[in-house]
């Protein structure tokens, strides 16, 4: 067997080093804050959500003259809904690239809604047992998700838990904000079905928060930030688009040592404009929605 | 040349490790058999049904006896979250003794993966041929399932919004005004109903 000449070997080594350097540059600064997603156990979270939605038409389609829109808006114009329950989560799969396939399931849920006539109990049994599969990096960055089509949309109440499912893996900052804030920016893509992918841009500023009294070694982080969403539904029977802006704030606590999610409290406030379009892409009608979503997740024993 | 080859050999493993979402189909969260695939789709239903064609085949063979010919039958059922079937019903194009019971028993014995979605309604039409060799199910790879409609997903509505309220919103937001009635030509009557496009919430069953 003939050995490669020393010059050839040097070139190969140089190429290898260049590749390694390029890889390191691509990866950016080393991340030191990640979730610990246990691969051998079920995680369980107590869930509380509150959703206040105000809806009004800012442009009525001409077709509306045939309908009693005032009556409709008096019924759906404002609603305040609350729900409590439990989410369960397992790492169903570890991918070769280091990401995790999580299955997060609604294990229990009950709630009420108030459309101006006092709170009434919600029928949410159909939601219990439904799950969402998320492929996430250990930072919480969602790289893929599946199951939204079974939760999203009018009727069924799936929108009540959608926010909490995403907030269960809120993307962490690269580093601990020790003494100075740390910014993080990312896009969150939610593939509802083959026709609609919702895209939200998140810009958060993270700061260190006081650890809770009962867990002085826990890592507590607070954040505030802005949200933007531009989404377009290309389903031929749902020709609609959404533009929205919002703010978000919250506090997240990771367990001491384990860095498992212990607690997350958040509030998002959205102002959204939902437009419907005709086949020639002209505007048919437009609604304005102001949405306040408050939620909390607390780790509990399964 | 040799250097390039050597470098490629050294770099390939890391490139393979970096293969992510754009990688194998089995890396998709909804890839059949993946532990992250928690909802049944029509292709998974079809796979189970086609694998069970032998049991349908036996029904046709027993029921047909020595008679030759062709016929059709449709089996309808619901797949519960456990993966078990319920509400099994067979409709026969040609009634043969014992065939209905046999087909219903074969469908009742089917086992699908457990899933997290709503119960799935399935219709499986089959065409069979009986000849001297017995019977066989013709290639007819159609399975009808009714997907869950996603209605107005960009609008956040009260969780207890009623069917009527959703329909009215869909009318307002997704249906064009009906065309102006055309003056009827003598001898014709003007249509009295508008032809509305199908709404997202009322999909036709999909066939695969």
mmCIF file of C-alpha atoms in Angstrom, chain A residues 70-288:
data_model
loop_
_atom_site.group_PDB
_atom_site.id
_atom_site.type_symbol
_atom_site.label_atom_id
_atom_site.label_comp_id
_atom_site.label_asym_id
_atom_site.label_seq_id
_atom_site.Cartn_x
_atom_site.Cartn_y
_atom_site.Cartn_z
ATOM 1 C CA UNK A 70 -75.441 43.252 14.394
ATOM 2 C CA UNK A 71 -77.023 40.252 16.062
ATOM 3 C CA UNK A 72 -74.029 38.081 15.185
ATOM 4 C CA UNK A 73 -71.545 40.599 16.554
ATOM 5 C CA UNK A 74 -73.551 41.036 19.745
ATOM 6 C CA UNK A 75 -73.000 37.318 20.314
ATOM 7 C CA UNK A 76 -69.361 36.943 19.301
ATOM 8 C CA UNK A 77 -68.098 40.520 19.716
ATOM 9 C CA UNK A 78 -66.535 39.929 23.110
ATOM 10 C CA UNK A 79 -65.718 36.752 24.954
ATOM 11 C CA UNK A 80 -63.727 35.924 28.027
ATOM 12 C CA UNK A 81 -62.772 32.283 28.385
ATOM 13 C CA UNK A 82 -60.889 30.486 31.103
ATOM 14 C CA UNK A 83 -59.616 26.945 31.273
ATOM 15 C CA UNK A 84 -57.654 24.820 33.674
ATOM 16 C CA UNK A 85 -56.227 21.413 33.029
ATOM 17 C CA UNK A 86 -53.136 19.373 32.615
ATOM 18 C CA UNK A 87 -50.651 18.796 29.795
ATOM 19 C CA UNK A 88 -48.469 15.711 29.563
ATOM 20 C CA UNK A 89 -45.301 15.580 27.543
ATOM 21 C CA UNK A 90 -42.911 12.846 26.474
ATOM 22 C CA UNK A 91 -39.793 12.827 24.375
ATOM 23 C CA UNK A 92 -41.009 10.396 21.745
ATOM 24 C CA UNK A 93 -37.940 10.546 19.562
ATOM 25 C CA UNK A 94 -34.393 11.858 19.528
ATOM 26 C CA UNK A 95 -33.292 12.894 16.069
ATOM 27 C CA UNK A 96 -29.786 12.459 14.659
ATOM 28 C CA UNK A 97 -29.232 16.209 14.566
ATOM 29 C CA UNK A 98 -29.754 16.517 18.328
ATOM 30 C CA UNK A 99 -33.327 17.773 18.113
ATOM 31 C CA UNK A 100 -36.152 16.092 19.999
ATOM 32 C CA UNK A 101 -39.578 14.907 18.922
ATOM 33 C CA UNK A 102 -41.962 15.849 21.716
ATOM 34 C CA UNK A 103 -45.542 14.702 21.979
ATOM 35 C CA UNK A 104 -47.521 17.044 24.209
ATOM 36 C CA UNK A 105 -51.020 15.862 25.038
ATOM 37 C CA UNK A 106 -54.011 17.542 26.672
ATOM 38 C CA UNK A 107 -54.593 15.205 29.628
ATOM 39 C CA UNK A 108 -57.415 17.128 31.306
ATOM 40 C CA UNK A 109 -59.278 20.326 30.557
ATOM 41 C CA UNK A 110 -62.310 22.197 31.802
ATOM 42 C CA UNK A 111 -63.324 25.769 31.428
ATOM 43 C CA UNK A 112 -65.904 28.481 31.113
ATOM 44 C CA UNK A 113 -66.682 31.218 28.664
ATOM 45 C CA UNK A 114 -68.508 34.476 29.147
ATOM 46 C CA UNK A 115 -70.038 36.193 26.145
ATOM 47 C CA UNK A 116 -71.592 38.964 28.201
ATOM 48 C CA UNK A 117 -74.228 36.869 29.910
ATOM 49 C CA UNK A 118 -72.109 35.390 32.679
ATOM 50 C CA UNK A 119 -69.719 32.437 32.626
ATOM 51 C CA UNK A 120 -71.011 29.216 31.140
ATOM 52 C CA UNK A 121 -69.242 25.841 31.280
ATOM 53 C CA UNK A 122 -67.471 24.744 28.129
ATOM 54 C CA UNK A 123 -67.725 21.308 26.583
ATOM 55 C CA UNK A 124 -64.045 20.498 26.088
ATOM 56 C CA UNK A 125 -64.049 16.711 26.326
ATOM 57 C CA UNK A 126 -63.222 16.335 22.642
ATOM 58 C CA UNK A 127 -59.944 18.140 23.262
ATOM 59 C CA UNK A 128 -58.812 15.781 25.997
ATOM 60 C CA UNK A 129 -56.381 13.270 24.545
ATOM 61 C CA UNK A 130 -55.473 15.389 21.549
ATOM 62 C CA UNK A 131 -51.804 16.001 21.090
ATOM 63 C CA UNK A 132 -49.303 18.106 19.263
ATOM 64 C CA UNK A 133 -45.976 16.797 18.022
ATOM 65 C CA UNK A 134 -43.131 19.261 18.151
ATOM 66 C CA UNK A 135 -39.614 18.865 16.872
ATOM 67 C CA UNK A 136 -37.496 21.214 18.938
ATOM 68 C CA UNK A 137 -33.890 21.995 19.541
ATOM 69 C CA UNK A 138 -32.762 21.868 23.157
ATOM 70 C CA UNK A 139 -33.058 25.678 23.170
ATOM 71 C CA UNK A 140 -36.796 25.346 22.596
ATOM 72 C CA UNK A 141 -36.567 26.526 19.003
ATOM 73 C CA UNK A 142 -39.386 24.799 17.160
ATOM 74 C CA UNK A 143 -38.178 23.382 13.864
ATOM 75 C CA UNK A 144 -41.307 21.466 12.956
ATOM 76 C CA UNK A 145 -44.712 20.686 14.378
ATOM 77 C CA UNK A 146 -47.660 18.505 13.474
ATOM 78 C CA UNK A 147 -51.197 18.147 14.736
ATOM 79 C CA UNK A 148 -52.476 21.716 14.530
ATOM 80 C CA UNK A 149 -55.149 20.687 12.052
ATOM 81 C CA UNK A 150 -56.788 18.650 14.827
ATOM 82 C CA UNK A 151 -56.787 21.565 17.260
ATOM 83 C CA UNK A 152 -57.133 24.773 15.261
ATOM 84 C CA UNK A 153 -60.172 26.481 13.890
ATOM 85 C CA UNK A 154 -63.591 27.534 15.014
ATOM 86 C CA UNK A 155 -65.483 25.138 17.271
ATOM 87 C CA UNK A 156 -63.829 22.620 19.540
ATOM 88 C CA UNK A 157 -61.949 25.137 21.677
ATOM 89 C CA UNK A 158 -58.499 24.091 20.478
ATOM 90 C CA UNK A 159 -57.386 27.713 20.284
ATOM 91 C CA UNK A 160 -57.652 27.834 24.078
ATOM 92 C CA UNK A 161 -54.688 25.487 24.478
ATOM 93 C CA UNK A 162 -52.691 26.325 21.339
ATOM 94 C CA UNK A 163 -50.846 29.185 22.996
ATOM 95 C CA UNK A 164 -49.927 27.047 26.008
ATOM 96 C CA UNK A 165 -48.624 24.254 23.800
ATOM 97 C CA UNK A 166 -46.222 26.677 22.169
ATOM 98 C CA UNK A 167 -45.271 28.350 25.420
ATOM 99 C CA UNK A 168 -44.309 24.988 26.888
ATOM 100 C CA UNK A 169 -41.163 25.200 24.771
ATOM 101 C CA UNK A 170 -40.537 28.935 24.612
ATOM 102 C CA UNK A 171 -37.165 29.438 22.986
ATOM 103 C CA UNK A 172 -34.540 30.288 25.574
ATOM 104 C CA UNK A 173 -31.875 32.977 25.124
ATOM 105 C CA UNK A 174 -28.418 31.817 24.113
ATOM 106 C CA UNK A 175 -26.874 32.744 27.434
ATOM 107 C CA UNK A 176 -28.041 33.506 30.923
ATOM 108 C CA UNK A 177 -28.793 37.230 31.236
ATOM 109 C CA UNK A 178 -26.459 37.788 34.184
ATOM 110 C CA UNK A 179 -26.349 41.488 34.952
ATOM 111 C CA UNK A 180 -27.341 42.594 31.469
ATOM 112 C CA UNK A 181 -30.320 41.839 29.220
ATOM 113 C CA UNK A 182 -29.978 39.307 26.433
ATOM 114 C CA UNK A 183 -31.944 39.654 23.217
ATOM 115 C CA UNK A 184 -33.325 36.830 21.167
ATOM 116 C CA UNK A 185 -35.087 36.966 17.829
ATOM 117 C CA UNK A 186 -36.675 34.131 15.926
ATOM 118 C CA UNK A 187 -39.509 33.138 13.645
ATOM 119 C CA UNK A 188 -42.119 30.681 14.796
ATOM 120 C CA UNK A 189 -43.845 28.700 12.065
ATOM 121 C CA UNK A 190 -47.100 26.920 12.760
ATOM 122 C CA UNK A 191 -48.239 24.642 9.916
ATOM 123 C CA UNK A 192 -51.978 24.485 10.531
ATOM 124 C CA UNK A 193 -52.648 22.371 7.461
ATOM 125 C CA UNK A 194 -51.457 22.060 3.879
ATOM 126 C CA UNK A 195 -52.938 25.469 3.041
ATOM 127 C CA UNK A 196 -51.972 27.620 5.986
ATOM 128 C CA UNK A 197 -48.667 28.179 7.690
ATOM 129 C CA UNK A 198 -48.789 30.866 10.352
ATOM 130 C CA UNK A 199 -45.581 32.805 10.760
ATOM 131 C CA UNK A 200 -44.825 34.857 13.860
ATOM 132 C CA UNK A 201 -41.700 36.910 14.512
ATOM 133 C CA UNK A 202 -40.642 37.077 18.139
ATOM 134 C CA UNK A 203 -38.217 39.658 19.533
ATOM 135 C CA UNK A 204 -37.627 39.139 23.243
ATOM 136 C CA UNK A 205 -35.409 40.799 25.800
ATOM 137 C CA UNK A 206 -34.491 38.481 28.647
ATOM 138 C CA UNK A 207 -33.447 39.554 32.103
ATOM 139 C CA UNK A 208 -32.534 37.676 35.230
ATOM 140 C CA UNK A 209 -35.402 37.323 37.694
ATOM 141 C CA UNK A 210 -35.344 36.520 41.395
ATOM 142 C CA UNK A 211 -35.464 32.808 42.036
ATOM 143 C CA UNK A 212 -38.576 31.636 43.886
ATOM 144 C CA UNK A 213 -38.316 31.365 47.640
ATOM 145 C CA UNK A 214 -38.809 27.607 47.607
ATOM 146 C CA UNK A 215 -36.075 27.007 45.044
ATOM 147 C CA UNK A 216 -33.179 29.369 45.490
ATOM 148 C CA UNK A 217 -31.023 27.399 43.042
ATOM 149 C CA UNK A 218 -33.590 27.493 40.271
ATOM 150 C CA UNK A 219 -32.938 29.645 37.219
ATOM 151 C CA UNK A 220 -35.567 32.373 36.884
ATOM 152 C CA UNK A 221 -35.827 34.504 33.761
ATOM 153 C CA UNK A 222 -38.157 37.319 32.808
ATOM 154 C CA UNK A 223 -38.838 38.561 29.323
ATOM 155 C CA UNK A 224 -40.679 41.233 27.473
ATOM 156 C CA UNK A 225 -40.931 41.585 23.760
ATOM 157 C CA UNK A 226 -42.843 42.243 20.618
ATOM 158 C CA UNK A 227 -44.614 39.924 18.243
ATOM 159 C CA UNK A 228 -45.600 40.211 14.639
ATOM 160 C CA UNK A 229 -47.588 37.889 12.489
ATOM 161 C CA UNK A 230 -48.212 37.871 8.767
ATOM 162 C CA UNK A 231 -50.101 34.804 7.607
ATOM 163 C CA UNK A 232 -52.100 33.973 4.527
ATOM 164 C CA UNK A 233 -54.535 31.129 4.139
ATOM 165 C CA UNK A 234 -54.444 29.787 0.583
ATOM 166 C CA UNK A 235 -57.272 27.286 1.060
ATOM 167 C CA UNK A 236 -59.650 28.087 -1.816
ATOM 168 C CA UNK A 237 -62.620 28.094 0.550
ATOM 169 C CA UNK A 238 -60.865 30.215 3.218
ATOM 170 C CA UNK A 239 -59.247 33.044 1.262
ATOM 171 C CA UNK A 240 -58.140 35.080 4.259
ATOM 172 C CA UNK A 241 -55.042 36.766 5.618
ATOM 173 C CA UNK A 242 -53.916 38.047 8.981
ATOM 174 C CA UNK A 243 -51.605 40.826 10.040
ATOM 175 C CA UNK A 244 -50.997 41.339 13.694
ATOM 176 C CA UNK A 245 -48.757 42.999 16.197
ATOM 177 C CA UNK A 246 -48.465 42.336 19.843
ATOM 178 C CA UNK A 247 -46.500 42.388 23.037
ATOM 179 C CA UNK A 248 -45.522 39.566 25.307
ATOM 180 C CA UNK A 249 -44.154 39.366 28.819
ATOM 181 C CA UNK A 250 -43.539 36.525 31.144
ATOM 182 C CA UNK A 251 -41.430 34.697 33.659
ATOM 183 C CA UNK A 252 -39.962 31.275 33.260
ATOM 184 C CA UNK A 253 -38.358 29.075 35.913
ATOM 185 C CA UNK A 254 -36.034 26.177 35.198
ATOM 186 C CA UNK A 255 -35.243 23.588 37.822
ATOM 187 C CA UNK A 256 -31.981 23.647 39.717
ATOM 188 C CA UNK A 257 -29.386 21.541 37.967
ATOM 189 C CA UNK A 258 -31.890 19.671 35.802
ATOM 190 C CA UNK A 259 -32.992 22.762 33.836
ATOM 191 C CA UNK A 260 -36.395 21.195 33.385
ATOM 192 C CA UNK A 261 -39.280 23.586 32.932
ATOM 193 C CA UNK A 262 -40.800 24.197 36.365
ATOM 194 C CA UNK A 263 -43.038 27.145 35.758
ATOM 195 C CA UNK A 264 -43.946 29.574 33.033
ATOM 196 C CA UNK A 265 -46.332 32.527 33.330
ATOM 197 C CA UNK A 266 -47.013 34.736 30.347
ATOM 198 C CA UNK A 267 -49.301 37.358 28.883
ATOM 199 C CA UNK A 268 -49.597 38.228 25.216
ATOM 200 C CA UNK A 269 -51.630 41.082 23.803
ATOM 201 C CA UNK A 270 -52.408 41.115 20.100
ATOM 202 C CA UNK A 271 -54.043 43.532 17.745
ATOM 203 C CA UNK A 272 -54.937 41.657 14.615
ATOM 204 C CA UNK A 273 -56.474 42.522 11.331
ATOM 205 C CA UNK A 274 -58.109 39.622 9.525
ATOM 206 C CA UNK A 275 -59.047 40.216 5.918
ATOM 207 C CA UNK A 276 -60.985 38.105 3.498
ATOM 208 C CA UNK A 277 -60.209 38.274 -0.192
ATOM 209 C CA UNK A 278 -62.103 37.647 -3.355
ATOM 210 C CA UNK A 279 -60.859 35.401 -6.127
ATOM 211 C CA UNK A 280 -59.267 38.411 -7.860
ATOM 212 C CA UNK A 281 -57.482 39.246 -4.581
ATOM 213 C CA UNK A 282 -59.516 42.372 -3.866
ATOM 214 C CA UNK A 283 -60.638 42.980 -0.311
ATOM 215 C CA UNK A 284 -63.996 41.514 0.601
ATOM 216 C CA UNK A 285 -64.233 42.253 4.301
ATOM 217 C CA UNK A 286 -62.069 42.996 7.286
ATOM 218 C CA UNK A 287 -62.283 42.328 10.997
ATOM 219 C CA UNK A 288 -60.246 43.736 13.819
#
